[in-house]
PDB file of C-alpha atoms and ligand atoms in Angstrom:
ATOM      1  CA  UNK B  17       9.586   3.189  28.805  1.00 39.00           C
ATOM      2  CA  UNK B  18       7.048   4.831  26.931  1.00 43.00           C
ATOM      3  CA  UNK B  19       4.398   3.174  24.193  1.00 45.00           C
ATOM      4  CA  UNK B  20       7.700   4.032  21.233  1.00 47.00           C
ATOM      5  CA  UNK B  21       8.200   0.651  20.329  1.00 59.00           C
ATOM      6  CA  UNK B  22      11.698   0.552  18.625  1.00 68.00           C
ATOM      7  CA  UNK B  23      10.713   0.562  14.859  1.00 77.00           C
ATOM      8  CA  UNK B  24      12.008  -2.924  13.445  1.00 85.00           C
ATOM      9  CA  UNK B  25      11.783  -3.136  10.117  1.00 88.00           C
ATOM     10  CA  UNK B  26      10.614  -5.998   8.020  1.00 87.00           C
ATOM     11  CA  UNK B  27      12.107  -8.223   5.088  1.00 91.00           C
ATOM     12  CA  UNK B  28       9.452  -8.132   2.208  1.00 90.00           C
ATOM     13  CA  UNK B  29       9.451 -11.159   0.425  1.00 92.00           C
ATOM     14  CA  UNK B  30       6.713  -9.624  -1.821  1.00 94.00           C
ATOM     15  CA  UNK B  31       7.841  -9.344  -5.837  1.00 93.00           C
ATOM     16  CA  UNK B  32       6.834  -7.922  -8.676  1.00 92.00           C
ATOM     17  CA  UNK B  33       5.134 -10.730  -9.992  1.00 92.00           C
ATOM     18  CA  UNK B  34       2.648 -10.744  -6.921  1.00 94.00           C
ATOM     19  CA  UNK B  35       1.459  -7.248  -8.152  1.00 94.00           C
ATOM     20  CA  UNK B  36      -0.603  -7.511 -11.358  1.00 94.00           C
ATOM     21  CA  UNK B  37      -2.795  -5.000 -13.400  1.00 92.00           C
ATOM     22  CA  UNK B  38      -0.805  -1.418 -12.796  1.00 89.00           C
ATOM     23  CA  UNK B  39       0.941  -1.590 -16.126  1.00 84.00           C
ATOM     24  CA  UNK B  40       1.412   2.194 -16.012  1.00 82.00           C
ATOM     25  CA  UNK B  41       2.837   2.068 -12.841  1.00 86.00           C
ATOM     26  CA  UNK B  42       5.113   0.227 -13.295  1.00 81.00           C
ATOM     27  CA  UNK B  43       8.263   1.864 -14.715  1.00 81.00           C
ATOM     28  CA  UNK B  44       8.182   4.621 -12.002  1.00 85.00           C
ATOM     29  CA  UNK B  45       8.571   1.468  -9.775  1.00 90.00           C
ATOM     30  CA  UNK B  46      11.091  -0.031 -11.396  1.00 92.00           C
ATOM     31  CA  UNK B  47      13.142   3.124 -11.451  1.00 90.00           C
ATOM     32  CA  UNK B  48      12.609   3.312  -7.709  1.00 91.00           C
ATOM     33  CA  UNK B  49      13.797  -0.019  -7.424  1.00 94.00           C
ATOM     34  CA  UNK B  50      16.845   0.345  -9.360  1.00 92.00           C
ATOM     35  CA  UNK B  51      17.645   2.981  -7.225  1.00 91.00           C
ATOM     36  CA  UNK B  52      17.225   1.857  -4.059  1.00 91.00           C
ATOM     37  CA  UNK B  53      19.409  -1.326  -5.302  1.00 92.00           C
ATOM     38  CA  UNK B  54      22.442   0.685  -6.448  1.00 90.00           C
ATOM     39  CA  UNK B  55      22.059   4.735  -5.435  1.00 88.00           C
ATOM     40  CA  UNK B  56      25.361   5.100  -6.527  1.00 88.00           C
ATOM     41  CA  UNK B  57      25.018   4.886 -10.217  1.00 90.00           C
ATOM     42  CA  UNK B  58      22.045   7.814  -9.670  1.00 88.00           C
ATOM     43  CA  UNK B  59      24.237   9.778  -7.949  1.00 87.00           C
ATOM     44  CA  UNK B  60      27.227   9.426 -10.630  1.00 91.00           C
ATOM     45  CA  UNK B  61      25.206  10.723 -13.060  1.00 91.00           C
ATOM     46  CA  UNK B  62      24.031  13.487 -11.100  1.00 89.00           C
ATOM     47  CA  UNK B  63      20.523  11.668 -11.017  1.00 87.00           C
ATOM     48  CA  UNK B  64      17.915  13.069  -8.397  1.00 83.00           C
ATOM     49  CA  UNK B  65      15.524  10.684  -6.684  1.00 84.00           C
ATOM     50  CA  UNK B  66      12.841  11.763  -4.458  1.00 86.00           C
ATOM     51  CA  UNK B  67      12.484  11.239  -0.926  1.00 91.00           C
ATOM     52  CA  UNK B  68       9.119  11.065  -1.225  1.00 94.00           C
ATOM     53  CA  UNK B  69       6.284   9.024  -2.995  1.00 95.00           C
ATOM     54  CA  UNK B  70       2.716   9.523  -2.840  1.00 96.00           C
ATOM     55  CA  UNK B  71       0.916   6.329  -3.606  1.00 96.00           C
ATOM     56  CA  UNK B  72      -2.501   7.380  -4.520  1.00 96.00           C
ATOM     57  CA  UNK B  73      -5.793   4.871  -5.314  1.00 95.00           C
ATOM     58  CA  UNK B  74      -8.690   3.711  -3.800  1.00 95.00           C
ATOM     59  CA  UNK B  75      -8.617   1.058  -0.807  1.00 94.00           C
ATOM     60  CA  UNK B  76      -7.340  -2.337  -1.697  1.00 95.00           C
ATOM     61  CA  UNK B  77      -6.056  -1.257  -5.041  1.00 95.00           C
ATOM     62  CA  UNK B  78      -2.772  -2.496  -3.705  1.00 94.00           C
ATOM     63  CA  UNK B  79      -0.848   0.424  -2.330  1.00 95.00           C
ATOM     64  CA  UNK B  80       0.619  -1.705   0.691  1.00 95.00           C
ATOM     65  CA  UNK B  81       1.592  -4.356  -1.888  1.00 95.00           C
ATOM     66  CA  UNK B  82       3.106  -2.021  -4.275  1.00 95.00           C
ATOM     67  CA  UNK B  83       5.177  -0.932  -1.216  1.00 96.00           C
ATOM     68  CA  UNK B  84       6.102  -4.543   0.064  1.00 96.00           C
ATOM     69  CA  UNK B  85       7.027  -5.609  -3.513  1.00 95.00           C
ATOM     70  CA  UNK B  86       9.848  -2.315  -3.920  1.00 95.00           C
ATOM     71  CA  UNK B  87      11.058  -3.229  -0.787  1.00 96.00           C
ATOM     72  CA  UNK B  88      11.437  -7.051  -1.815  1.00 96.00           C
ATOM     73  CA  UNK B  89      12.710  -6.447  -5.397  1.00 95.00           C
ATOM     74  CA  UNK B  90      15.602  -3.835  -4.149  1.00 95.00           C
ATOM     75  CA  UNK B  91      16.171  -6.475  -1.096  1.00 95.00           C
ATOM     76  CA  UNK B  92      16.019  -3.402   1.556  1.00 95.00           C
ATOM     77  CA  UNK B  93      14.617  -3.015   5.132  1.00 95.00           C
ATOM     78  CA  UNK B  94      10.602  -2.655   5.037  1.00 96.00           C
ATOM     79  CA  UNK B  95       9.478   0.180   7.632  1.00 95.00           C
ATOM     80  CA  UNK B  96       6.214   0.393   8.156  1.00 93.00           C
ATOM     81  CA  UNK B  97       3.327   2.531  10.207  1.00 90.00           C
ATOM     82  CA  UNK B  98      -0.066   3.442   9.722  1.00 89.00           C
ATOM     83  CA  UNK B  99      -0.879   6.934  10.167  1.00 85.00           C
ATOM     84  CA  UNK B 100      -4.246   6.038  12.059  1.00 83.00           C
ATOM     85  CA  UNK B 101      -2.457   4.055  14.553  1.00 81.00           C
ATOM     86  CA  UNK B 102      -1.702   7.556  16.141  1.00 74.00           C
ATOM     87  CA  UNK B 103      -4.778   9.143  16.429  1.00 69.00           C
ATOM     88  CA  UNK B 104      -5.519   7.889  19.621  1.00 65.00           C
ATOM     89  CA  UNK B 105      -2.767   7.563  21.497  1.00 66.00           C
ATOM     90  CA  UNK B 106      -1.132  10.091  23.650  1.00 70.00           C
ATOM     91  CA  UNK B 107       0.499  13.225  22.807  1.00 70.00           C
ATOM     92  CA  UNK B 108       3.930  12.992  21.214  1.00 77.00           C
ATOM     93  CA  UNK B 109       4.058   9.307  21.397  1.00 82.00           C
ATOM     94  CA  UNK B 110       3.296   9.487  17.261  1.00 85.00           C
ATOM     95  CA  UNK B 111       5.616  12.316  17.038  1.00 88.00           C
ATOM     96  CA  UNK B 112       8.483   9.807  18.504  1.00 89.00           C
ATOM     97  CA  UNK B 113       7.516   6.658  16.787  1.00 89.00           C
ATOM     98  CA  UNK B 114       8.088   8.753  13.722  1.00 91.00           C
ATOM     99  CA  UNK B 115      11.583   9.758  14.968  1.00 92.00           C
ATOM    100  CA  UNK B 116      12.489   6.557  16.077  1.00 92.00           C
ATOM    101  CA  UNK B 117      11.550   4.759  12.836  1.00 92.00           C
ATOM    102  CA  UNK B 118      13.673   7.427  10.447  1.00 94.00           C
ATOM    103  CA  UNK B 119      16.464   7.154  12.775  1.00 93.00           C
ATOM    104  CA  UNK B 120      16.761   3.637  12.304  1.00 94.00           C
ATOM    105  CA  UNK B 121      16.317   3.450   8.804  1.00 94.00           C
ATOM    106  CA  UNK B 122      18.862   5.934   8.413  1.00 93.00           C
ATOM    107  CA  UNK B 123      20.988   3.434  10.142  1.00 92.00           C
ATOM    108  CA  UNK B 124      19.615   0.408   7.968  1.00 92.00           C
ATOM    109  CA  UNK B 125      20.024   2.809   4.546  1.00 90.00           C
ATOM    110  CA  UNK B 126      19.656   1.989   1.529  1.00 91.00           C
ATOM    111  CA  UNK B 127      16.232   1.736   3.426  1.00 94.00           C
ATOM    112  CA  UNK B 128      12.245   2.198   2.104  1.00 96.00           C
ATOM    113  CA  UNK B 129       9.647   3.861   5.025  1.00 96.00           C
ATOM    114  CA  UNK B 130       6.055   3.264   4.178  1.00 96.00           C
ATOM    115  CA  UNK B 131       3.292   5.187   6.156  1.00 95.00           C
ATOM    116  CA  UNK B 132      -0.030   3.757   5.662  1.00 94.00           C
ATOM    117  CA  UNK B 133      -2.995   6.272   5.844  1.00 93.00           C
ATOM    118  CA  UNK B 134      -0.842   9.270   5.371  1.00 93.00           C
ATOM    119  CA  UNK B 135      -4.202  11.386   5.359  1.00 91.00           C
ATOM    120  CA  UNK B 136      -4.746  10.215   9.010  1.00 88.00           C
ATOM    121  CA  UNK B 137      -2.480  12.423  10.573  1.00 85.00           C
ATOM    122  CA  UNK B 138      -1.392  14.400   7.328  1.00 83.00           C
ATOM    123  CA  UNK B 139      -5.129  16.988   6.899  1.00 81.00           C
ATOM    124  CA  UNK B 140      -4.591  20.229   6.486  1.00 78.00           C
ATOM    125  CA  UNK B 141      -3.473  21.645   9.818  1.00 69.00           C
ATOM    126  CA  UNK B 142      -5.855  24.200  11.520  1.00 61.00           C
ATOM    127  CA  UNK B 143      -9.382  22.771  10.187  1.00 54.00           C
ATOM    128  CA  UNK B 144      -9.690  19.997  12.452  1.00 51.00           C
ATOM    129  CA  UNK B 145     -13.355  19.268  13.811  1.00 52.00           C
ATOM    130  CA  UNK B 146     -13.356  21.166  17.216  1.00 48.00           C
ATOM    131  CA  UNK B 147      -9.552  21.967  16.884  1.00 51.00           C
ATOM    132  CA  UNK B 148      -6.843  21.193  19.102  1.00 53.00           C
ATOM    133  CA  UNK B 149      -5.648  17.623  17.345  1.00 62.00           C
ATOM    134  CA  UNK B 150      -2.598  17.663  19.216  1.00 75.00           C
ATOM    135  CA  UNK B 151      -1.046  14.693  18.700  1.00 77.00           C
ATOM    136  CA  UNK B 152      -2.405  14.748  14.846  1.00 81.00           C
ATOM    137  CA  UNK B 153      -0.342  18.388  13.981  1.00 84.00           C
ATOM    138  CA  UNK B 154       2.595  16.410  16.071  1.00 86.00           C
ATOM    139  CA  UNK B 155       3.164  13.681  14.406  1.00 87.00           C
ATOM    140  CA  UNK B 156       2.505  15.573  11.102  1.00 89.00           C
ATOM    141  CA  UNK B 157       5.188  17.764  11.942  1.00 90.00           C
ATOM    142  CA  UNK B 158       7.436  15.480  12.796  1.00 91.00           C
ATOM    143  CA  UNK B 159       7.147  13.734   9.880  1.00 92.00           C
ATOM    144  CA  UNK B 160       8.079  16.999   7.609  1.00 93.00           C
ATOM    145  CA  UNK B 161      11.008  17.372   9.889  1.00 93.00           C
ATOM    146  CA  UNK B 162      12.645  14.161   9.032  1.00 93.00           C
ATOM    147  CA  UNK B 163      11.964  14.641   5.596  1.00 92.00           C
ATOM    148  CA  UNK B 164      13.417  17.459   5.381  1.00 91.00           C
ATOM    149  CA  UNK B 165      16.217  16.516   7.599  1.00 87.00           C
ATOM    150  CA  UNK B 166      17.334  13.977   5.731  1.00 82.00           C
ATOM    151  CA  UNK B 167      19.429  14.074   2.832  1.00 79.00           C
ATOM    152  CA  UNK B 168      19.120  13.288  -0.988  1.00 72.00           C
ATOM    153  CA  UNK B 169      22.614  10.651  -0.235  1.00 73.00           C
ATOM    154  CA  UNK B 170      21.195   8.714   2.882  1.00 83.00           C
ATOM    155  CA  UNK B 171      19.355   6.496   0.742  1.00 88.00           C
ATOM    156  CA  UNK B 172      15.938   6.281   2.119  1.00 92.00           C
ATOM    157  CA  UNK B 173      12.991   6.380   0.301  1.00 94.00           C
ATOM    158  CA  UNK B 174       9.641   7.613   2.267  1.00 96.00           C
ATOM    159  CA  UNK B 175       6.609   5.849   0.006  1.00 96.00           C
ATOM    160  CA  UNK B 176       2.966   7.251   1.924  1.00 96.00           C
ATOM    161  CA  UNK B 177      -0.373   5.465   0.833  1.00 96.00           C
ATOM    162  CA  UNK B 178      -3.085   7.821   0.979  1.00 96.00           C
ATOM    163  CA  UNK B 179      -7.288   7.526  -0.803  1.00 94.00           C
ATOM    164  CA  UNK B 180      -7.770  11.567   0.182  1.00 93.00           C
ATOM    165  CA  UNK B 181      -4.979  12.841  -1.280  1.00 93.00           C
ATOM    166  CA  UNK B 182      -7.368  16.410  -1.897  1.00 92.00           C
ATOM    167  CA  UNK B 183      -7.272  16.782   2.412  1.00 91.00           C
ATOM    168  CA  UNK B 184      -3.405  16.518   2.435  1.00 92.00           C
ATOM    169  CA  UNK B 185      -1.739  19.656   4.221  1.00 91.00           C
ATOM    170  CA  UNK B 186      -0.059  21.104   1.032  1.00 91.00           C
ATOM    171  CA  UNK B 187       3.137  21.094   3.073  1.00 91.00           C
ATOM    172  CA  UNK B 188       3.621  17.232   2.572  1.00 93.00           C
ATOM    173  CA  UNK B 189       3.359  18.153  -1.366  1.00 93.00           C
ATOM    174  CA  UNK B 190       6.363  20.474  -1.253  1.00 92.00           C
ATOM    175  CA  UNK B 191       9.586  19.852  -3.081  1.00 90.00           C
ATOM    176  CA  UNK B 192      11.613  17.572  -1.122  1.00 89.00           C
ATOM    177  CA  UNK B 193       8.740  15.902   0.518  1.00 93.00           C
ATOM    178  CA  UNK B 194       6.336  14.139  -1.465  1.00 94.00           C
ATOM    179  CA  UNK B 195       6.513  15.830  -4.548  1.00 89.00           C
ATOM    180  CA  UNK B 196       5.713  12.517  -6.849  1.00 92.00           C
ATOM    181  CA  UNK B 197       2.812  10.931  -7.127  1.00 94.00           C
ATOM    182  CA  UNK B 198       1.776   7.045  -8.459  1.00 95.00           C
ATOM    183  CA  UNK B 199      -1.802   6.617  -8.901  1.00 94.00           C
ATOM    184  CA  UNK B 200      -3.864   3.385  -8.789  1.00 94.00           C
ATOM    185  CA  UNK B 201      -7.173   3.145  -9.875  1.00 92.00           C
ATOM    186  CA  UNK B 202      -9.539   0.544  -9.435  1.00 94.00           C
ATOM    187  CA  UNK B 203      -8.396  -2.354 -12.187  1.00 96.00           C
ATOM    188  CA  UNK B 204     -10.206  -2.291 -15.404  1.00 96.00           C
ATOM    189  CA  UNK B 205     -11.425  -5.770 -17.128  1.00 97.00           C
ATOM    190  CA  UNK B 206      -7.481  -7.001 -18.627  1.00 97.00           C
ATOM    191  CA  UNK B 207      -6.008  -6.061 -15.348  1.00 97.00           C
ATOM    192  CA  UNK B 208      -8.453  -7.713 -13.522  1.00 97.00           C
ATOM    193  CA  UNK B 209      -8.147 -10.870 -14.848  1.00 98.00           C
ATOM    194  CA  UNK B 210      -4.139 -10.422 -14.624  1.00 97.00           C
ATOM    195  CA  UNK B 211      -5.001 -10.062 -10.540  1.00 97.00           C
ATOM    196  CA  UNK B 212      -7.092 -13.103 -10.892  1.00 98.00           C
ATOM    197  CA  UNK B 213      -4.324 -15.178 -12.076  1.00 97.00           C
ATOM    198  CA  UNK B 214      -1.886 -13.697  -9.386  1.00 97.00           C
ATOM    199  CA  UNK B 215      -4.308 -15.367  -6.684  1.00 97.00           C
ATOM    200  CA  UNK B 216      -5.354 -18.568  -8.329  1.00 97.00           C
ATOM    201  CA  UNK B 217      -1.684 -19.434  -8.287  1.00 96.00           C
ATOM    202  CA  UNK B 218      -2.233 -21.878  -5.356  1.00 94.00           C
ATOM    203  CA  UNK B 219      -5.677 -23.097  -6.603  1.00 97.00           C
ATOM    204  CA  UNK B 220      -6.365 -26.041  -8.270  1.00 97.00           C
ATOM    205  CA  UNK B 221      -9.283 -24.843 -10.945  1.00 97.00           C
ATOM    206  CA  UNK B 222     -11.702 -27.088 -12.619  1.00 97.00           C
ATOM    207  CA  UNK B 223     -11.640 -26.903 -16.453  1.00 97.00           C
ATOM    208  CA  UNK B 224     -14.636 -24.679 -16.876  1.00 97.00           C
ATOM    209  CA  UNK B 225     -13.188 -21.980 -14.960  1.00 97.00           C
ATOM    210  CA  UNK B 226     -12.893 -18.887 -17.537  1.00 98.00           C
ATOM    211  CA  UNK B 227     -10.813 -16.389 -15.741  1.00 98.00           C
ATOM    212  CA  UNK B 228     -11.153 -14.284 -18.750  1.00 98.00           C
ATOM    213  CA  UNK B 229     -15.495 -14.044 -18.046  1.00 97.00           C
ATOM    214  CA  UNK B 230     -14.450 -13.694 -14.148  1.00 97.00           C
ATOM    215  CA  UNK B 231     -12.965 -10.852 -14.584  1.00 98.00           C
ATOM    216  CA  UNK B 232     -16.216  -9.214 -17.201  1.00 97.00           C
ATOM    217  CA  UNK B 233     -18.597 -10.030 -14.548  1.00 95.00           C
ATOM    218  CA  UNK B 234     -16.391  -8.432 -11.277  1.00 96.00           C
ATOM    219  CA  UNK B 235     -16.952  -4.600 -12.730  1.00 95.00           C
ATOM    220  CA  UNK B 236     -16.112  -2.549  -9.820  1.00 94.00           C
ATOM    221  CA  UNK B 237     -14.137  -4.785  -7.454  1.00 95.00           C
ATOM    222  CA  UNK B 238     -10.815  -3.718  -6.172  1.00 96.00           C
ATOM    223  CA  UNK B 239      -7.042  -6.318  -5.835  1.00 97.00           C
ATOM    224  CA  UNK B 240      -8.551  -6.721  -2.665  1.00 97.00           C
ATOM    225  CA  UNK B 241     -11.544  -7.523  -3.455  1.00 96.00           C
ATOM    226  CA  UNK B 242     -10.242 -10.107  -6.499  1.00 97.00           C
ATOM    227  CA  UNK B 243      -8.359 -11.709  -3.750  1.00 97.00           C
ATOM    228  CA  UNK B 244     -11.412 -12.251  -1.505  1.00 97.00           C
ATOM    229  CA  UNK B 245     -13.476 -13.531  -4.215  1.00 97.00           C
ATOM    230  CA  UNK B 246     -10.519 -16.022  -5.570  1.00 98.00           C
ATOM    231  CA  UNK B 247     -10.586 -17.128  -1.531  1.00 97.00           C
ATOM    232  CA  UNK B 248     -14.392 -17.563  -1.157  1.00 96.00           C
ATOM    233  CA  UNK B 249     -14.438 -19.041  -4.308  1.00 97.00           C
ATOM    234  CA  UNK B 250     -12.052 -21.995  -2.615  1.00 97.00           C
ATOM    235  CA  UNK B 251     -13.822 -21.836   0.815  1.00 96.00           C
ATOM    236  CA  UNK B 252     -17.191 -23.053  -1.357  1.00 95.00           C
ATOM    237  CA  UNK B 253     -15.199 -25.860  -2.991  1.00 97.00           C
ATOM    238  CA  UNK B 254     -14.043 -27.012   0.299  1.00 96.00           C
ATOM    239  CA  UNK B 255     -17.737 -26.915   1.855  1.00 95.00           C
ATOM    240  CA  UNK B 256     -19.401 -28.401  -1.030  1.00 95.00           C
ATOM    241  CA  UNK B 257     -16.260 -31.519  -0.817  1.00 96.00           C
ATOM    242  CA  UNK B 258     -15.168 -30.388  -4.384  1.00 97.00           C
ATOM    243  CA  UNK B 259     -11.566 -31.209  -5.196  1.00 96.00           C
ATOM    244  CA  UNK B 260     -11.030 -28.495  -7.670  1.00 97.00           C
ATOM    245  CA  UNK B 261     -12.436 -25.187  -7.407  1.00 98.00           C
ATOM    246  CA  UNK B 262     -15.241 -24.278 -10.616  1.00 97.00           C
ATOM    247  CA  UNK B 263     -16.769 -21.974 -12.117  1.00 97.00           C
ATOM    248  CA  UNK B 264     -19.974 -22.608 -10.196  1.00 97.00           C
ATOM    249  CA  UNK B 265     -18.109 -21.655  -7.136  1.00 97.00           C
ATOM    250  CA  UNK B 266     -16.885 -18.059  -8.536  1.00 97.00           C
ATOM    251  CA  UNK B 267     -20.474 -17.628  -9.146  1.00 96.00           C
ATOM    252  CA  UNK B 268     -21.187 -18.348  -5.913  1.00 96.00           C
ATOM    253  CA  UNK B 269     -18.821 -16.233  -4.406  1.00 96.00           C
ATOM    254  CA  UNK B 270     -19.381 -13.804  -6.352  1.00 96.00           C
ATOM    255  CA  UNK B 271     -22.739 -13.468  -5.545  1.00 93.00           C
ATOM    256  CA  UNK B 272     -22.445 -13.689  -1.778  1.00 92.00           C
ATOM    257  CA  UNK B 273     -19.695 -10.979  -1.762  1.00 92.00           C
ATOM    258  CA  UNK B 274     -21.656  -8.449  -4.191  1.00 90.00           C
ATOM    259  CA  UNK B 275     -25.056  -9.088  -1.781  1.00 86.00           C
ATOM    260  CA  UNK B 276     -22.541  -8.593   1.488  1.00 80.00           C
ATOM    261  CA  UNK B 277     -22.019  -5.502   0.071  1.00 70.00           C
ATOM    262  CA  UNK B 278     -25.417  -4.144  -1.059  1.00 69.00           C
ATOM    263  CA  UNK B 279     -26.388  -5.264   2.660  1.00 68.00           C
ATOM    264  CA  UNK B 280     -23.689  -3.098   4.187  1.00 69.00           C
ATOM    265  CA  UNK B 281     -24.520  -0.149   1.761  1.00 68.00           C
ATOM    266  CA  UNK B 282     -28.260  -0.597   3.378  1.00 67.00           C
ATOM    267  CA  UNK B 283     -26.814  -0.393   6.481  1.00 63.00           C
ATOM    268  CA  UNK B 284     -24.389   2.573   6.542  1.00 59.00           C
ATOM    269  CA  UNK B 285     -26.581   5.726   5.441  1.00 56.00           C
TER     270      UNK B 285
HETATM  271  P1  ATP O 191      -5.942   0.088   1.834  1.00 95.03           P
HETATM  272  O1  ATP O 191      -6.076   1.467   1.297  1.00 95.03           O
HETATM  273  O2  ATP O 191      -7.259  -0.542   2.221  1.00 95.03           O
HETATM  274  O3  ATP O 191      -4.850  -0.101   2.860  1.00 95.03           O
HETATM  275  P2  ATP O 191      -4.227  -0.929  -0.233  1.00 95.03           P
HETATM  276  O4  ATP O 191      -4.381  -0.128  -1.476  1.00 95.03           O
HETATM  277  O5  ATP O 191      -3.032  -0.729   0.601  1.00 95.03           O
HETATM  278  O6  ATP O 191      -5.550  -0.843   0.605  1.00 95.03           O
HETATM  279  P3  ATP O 191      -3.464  -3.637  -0.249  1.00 95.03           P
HETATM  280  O7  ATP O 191      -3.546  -3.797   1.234  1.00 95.03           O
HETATM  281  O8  ATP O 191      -2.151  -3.532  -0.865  1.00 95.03           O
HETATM  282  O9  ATP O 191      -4.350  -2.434  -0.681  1.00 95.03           O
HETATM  283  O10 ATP O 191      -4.289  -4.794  -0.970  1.00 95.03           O
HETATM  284  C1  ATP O 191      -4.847  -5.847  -0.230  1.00 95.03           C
HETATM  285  C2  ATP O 191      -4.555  -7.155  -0.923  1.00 95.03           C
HETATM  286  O11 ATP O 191      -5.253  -7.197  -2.167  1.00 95.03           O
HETATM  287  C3  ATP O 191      -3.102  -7.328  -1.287  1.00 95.03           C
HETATM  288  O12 ATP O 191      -2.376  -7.913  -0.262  1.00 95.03           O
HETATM  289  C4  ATP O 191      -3.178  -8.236  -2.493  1.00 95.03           C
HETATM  290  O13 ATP O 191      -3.275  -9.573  -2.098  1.00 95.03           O
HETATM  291  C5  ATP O 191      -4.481  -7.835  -3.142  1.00 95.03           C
HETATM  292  N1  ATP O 191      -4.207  -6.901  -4.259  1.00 95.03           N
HETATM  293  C6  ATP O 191      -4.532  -5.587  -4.316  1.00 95.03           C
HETATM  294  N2  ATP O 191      -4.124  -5.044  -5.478  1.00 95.03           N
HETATM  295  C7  ATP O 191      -3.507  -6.017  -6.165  1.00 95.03           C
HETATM  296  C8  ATP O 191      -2.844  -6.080  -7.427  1.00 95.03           C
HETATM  297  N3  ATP O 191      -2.727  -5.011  -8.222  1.00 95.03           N
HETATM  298  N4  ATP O 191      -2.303  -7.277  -7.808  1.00 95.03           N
HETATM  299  C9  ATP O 191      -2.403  -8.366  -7.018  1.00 95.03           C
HETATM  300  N5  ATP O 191      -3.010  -8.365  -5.820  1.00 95.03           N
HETATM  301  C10 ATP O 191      -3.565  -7.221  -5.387  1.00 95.03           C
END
């Protein structure tokens, strides 16, 4: 058969608690939730949901996460593609992994679809470089077609993650598509050190280890980034035969991943 691979969806076992620092994103989520757990009680009250959520922020400021942790608090089937996987495949084998993937979450409803890198396939149709994107306007189109082909009762949600959401073909932002939008931004100093404690969880942290200064002196980094540093910070206690990780080990890390950085910026013009 062709490249379609039957969409399978996954079961998130992500939570709310593994998502820290997005405070004002958070009752939008937990409205989504509630829905998703009991659509019924919307729909008695003549309550709306969307079908459609834009999930807007930087990389690594956790939109994947955010995604994973609505699908593991409402205990529904995660669906998930990225929109980049497309771009270089052949023409309409996007446009029927998109198909595919709604038809069985329609099947699996209540049901959450995520699409990763919505701005992949979802640019304003017409200016590509040198034209002719086939398989790009394809896939885009198929994906307005099942949104707008399914209805407000089937009890799937559509959540897209997206860092360009000023290229997005203004079709996707129509009513009935994705007409809301949650934004993360990159954490500021509190919510960084709430991210912190998320992923020293499983670390065993010598006594002078001040989460609190951590977080001051990481201006700039992302979840992802938090996450990297809390790992590098354990790979140094491990090479240096430490048995609990310390502070001189953050600094460490810190330092290495903030040079790795400025080395890569040196790099890439
Ligand atoms: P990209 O745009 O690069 O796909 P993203 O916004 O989808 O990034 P995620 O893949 O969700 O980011 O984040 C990567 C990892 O960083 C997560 O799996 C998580 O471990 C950590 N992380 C990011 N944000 C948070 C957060 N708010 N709380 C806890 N962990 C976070």
């Amino acid at each position: 058969k062709s490249k379609a691979r039957r969409a399978r969806p996954e079961t998130s076992h992500t939570t709310l608690d593994d998502v820290a620092g997005i405070e004002s994103a958070k009752r939008e989520i937990t409205e989504i939730i509630d829905f998703l757990k009991s659509p019924e009680r919307f729909r008695r009250l003549g309550a709306v949901m969307p079908k459609g959520v834009l999930l807007v922020g930087p990389p690594g400021t956790g939109k994947t996460l955010l995604a994973r942790a609505i699908a593991g608090e409402a205990d529904v089937p995660f669906f998930s593609i990225s929109a980049s996987e497309f771009i270089e495949m052949f023409v309409g084998v996007g446009a029927a992994r998109v198909r595919d993937m709604f038809q069985t979450a329609r099947k699996e409803a209540p049901a959450l679809i995520f699409i990763d890198e919505l701005d992949a396939v979802g640019r304003s149709r017409g200016t590509g470089l040198g034209g002719g994107h086939d398989e790009r306007e394809q896939t885009l189109n198929q994906i307005l077609t099942e949104m707008d082909g399914f209805e407000e009762h089937e009890n799937i949600l559509v959540l897209a993650a997206t860092n360009r959401p000023d290229v997005l073909d203004s079709a996707l932002l129509r009513p009935g598509r994705f007409d809301r939008t949650i934004t993360l931004d990159r954490p500021h100093k509190d919510a960084r050190e709430a991210i912190l404690k998320v992923h020293v969880r499983k670390v065993p942290l010598a006594d002078d280890v001040n989460l609190t200064e951590v977080a001051a002196r990481t201006i700039g980094f992302s979840g992802a980034d938090l996450k990297n540093l809390v790992n590098e910070a354990a790979l140094t206690a491990v090479r240096e035969n430490k048995d609990k990780v310390d502070a001189q080990c953050f600094d460490e890390a810190r330092d290495r991943l903030i040079l790795g950085e400025e080395r890569d910026a040196r790099l890439t013009p």
